[in-house]
mmCIF file of C-alpha atoms in Angstrom:
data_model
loop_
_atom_site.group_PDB
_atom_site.id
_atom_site.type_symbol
_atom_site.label_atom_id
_atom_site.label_comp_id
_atom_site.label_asym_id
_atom_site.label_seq_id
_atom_site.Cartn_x
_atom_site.Cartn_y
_atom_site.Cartn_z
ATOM 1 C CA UNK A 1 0.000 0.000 0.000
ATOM 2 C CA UNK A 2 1.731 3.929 -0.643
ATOM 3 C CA UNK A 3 1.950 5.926 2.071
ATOM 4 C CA UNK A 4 -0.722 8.438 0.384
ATOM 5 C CA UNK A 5 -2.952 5.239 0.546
ATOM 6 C CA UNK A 6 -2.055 4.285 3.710
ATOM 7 C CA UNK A 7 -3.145 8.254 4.841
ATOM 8 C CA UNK A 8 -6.386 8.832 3.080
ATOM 9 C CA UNK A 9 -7.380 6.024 5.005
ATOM 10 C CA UNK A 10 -6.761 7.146 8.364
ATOM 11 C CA UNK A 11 -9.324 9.453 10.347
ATOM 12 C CA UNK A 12 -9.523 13.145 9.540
ATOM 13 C CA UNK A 13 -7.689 13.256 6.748
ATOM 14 C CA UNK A 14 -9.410 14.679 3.279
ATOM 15 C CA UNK A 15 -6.821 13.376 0.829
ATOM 16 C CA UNK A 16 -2.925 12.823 0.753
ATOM 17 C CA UNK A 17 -0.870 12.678 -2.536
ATOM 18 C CA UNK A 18 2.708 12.173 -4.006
ATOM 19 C CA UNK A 19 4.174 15.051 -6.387
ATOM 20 C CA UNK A 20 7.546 14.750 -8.284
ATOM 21 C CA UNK A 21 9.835 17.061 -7.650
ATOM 22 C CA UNK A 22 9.810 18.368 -11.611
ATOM 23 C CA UNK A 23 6.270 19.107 -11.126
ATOM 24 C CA UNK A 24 5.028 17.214 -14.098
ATOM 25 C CA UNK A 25 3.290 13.812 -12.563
ATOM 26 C CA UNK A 26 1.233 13.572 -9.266
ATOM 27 C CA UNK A 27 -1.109 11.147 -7.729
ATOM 28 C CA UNK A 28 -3.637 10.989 -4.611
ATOM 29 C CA UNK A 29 -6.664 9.694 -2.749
ATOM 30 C CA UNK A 30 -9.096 10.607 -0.738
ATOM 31 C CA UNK A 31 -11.604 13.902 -1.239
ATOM 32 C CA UNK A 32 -10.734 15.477 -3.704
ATOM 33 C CA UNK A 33 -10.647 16.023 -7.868
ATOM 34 C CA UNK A 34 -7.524 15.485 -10.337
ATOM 35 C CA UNK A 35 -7.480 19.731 -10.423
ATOM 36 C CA UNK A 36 -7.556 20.070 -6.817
ATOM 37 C CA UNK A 37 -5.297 17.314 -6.251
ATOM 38 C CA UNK A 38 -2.951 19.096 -8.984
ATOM 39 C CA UNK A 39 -3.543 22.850 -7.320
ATOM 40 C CA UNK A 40 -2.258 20.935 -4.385
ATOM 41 C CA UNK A 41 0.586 19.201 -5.578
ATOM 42 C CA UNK A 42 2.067 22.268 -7.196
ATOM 43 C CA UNK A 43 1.374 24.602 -4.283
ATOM 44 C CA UNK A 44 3.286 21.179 -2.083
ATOM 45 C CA UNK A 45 6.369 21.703 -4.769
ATOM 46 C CA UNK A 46 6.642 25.356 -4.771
ATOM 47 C CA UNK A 47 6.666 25.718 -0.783
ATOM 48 C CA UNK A 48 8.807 22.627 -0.432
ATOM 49 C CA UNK A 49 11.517 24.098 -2.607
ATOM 50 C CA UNK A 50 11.149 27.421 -0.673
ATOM 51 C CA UNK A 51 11.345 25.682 2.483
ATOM 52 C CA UNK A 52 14.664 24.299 0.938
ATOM 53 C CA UNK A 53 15.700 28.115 -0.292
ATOM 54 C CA UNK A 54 15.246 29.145 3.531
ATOM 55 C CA UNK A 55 17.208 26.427 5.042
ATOM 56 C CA UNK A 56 19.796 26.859 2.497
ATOM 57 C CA UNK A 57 20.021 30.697 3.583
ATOM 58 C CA UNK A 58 19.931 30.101 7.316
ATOM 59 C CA UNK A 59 23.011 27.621 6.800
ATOM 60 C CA UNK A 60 24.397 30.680 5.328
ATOM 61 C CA UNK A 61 24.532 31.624 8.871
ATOM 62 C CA UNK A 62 24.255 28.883 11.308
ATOM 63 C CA UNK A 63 26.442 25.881 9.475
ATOM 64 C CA UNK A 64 25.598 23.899 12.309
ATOM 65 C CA UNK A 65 22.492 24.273 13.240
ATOM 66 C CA UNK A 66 20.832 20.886 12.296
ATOM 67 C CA UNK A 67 18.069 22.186 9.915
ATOM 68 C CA UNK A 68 19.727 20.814 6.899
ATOM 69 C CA UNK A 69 18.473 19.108 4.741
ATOM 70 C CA UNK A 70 14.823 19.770 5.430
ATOM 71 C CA UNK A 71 12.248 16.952 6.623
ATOM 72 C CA UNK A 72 9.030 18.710 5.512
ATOM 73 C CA UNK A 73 6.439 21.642 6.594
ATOM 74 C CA UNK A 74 3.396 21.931 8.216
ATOM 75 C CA UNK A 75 0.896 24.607 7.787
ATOM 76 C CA UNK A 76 -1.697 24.643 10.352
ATOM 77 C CA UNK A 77 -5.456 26.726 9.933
ATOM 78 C CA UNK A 78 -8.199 27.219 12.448
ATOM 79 C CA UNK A 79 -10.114 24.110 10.276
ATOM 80 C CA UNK A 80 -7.664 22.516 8.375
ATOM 81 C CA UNK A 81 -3.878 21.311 8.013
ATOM 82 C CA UNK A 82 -1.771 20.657 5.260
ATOM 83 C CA UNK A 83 1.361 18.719 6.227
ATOM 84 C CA UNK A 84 4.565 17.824 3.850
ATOM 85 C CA UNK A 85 7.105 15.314 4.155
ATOM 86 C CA UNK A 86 9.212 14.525 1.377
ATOM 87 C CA UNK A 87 7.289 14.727 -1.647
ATOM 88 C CA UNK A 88 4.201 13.389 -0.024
ATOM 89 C CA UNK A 89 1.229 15.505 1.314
ATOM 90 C CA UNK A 90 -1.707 15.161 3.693
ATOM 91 C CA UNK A 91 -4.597 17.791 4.158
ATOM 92 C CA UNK A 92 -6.479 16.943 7.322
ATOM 93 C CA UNK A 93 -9.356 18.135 8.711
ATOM 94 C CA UNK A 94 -8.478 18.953 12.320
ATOM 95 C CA UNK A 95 -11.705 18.424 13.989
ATOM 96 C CA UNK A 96 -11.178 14.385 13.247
ATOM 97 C CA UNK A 97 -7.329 13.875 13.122
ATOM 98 C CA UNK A 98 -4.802 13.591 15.281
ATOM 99 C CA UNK A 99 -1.855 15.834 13.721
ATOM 100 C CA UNK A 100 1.141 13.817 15.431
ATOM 101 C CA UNK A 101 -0.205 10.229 14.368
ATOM 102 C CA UNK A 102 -0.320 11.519 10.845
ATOM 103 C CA UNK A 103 2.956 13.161 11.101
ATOM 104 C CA UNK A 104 4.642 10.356 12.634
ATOM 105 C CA UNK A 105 3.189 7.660 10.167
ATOM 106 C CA UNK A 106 4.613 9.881 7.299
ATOM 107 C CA UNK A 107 8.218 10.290 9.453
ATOM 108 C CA UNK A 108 8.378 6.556 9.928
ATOM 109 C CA UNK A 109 7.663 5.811 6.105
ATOM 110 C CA UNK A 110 9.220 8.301 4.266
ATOM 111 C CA UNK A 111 12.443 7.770 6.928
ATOM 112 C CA UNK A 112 14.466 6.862 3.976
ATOM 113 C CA UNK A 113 13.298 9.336 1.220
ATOM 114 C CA UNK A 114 15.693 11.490 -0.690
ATOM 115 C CA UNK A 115 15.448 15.088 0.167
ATOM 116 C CA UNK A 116 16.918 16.003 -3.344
ATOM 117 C CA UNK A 117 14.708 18.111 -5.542
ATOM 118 C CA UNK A 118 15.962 16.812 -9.085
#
């Protein structure tokens, strides 16, 4: 089963996808339709390579301060998050989830994933 599988199924979540990094392929399940899902996989992309522009400039100054490379993002509403790790995302509706169950599955599976973004 993929992890995005392995998340739609799980409480509270609305959907959870897989983007490559070149931005031309995606896939997901759960709630939602192939142009959310691909709204959502390029707006994944573009703040994972920011988050990877940031951490690159705070090495700048801190060499050593253990945020390189990058293990993901979370953005967190009143109603709803959207969490990153890798190149997989989750959106979760946070009346029903439990954000650190979520977060940890995706930690424990994607342990091994490359952080490169070619």
């Amino acid at each position: 089963m993929s992890v995005a599988a392995e998340l739609a199924n799980m409480p509270g979540v609305i959907a959870a996808g897989e983007y490559s990094y070149r931005g031309d392929r995606f896939s997901y399940k759960g709630q939602m339709n192939d142009d959310m899902a691909r709204m959502a996989a390029i707006m994944c992309r573009a703040t994972t390579m920011s988050e990877h522009m940031q951490v690159g400039m705070l090495e700048q100054h801190c060499p050593e301060c253990g945020s390189s490379p990058p293990q993901g993002w979370i953005v967190r509403g009143p109603a709803y998050t959207v969490c990153n790790i890798a190149n997989v995302f989750c959106f979760i509706d946070n009346q029903g989830a439990s954000l650190n169950t979520i977060v940890a599955l995706m930690q424990k599976r994607l342990a091994g994933a490359s952080h490169d973004l070619v």
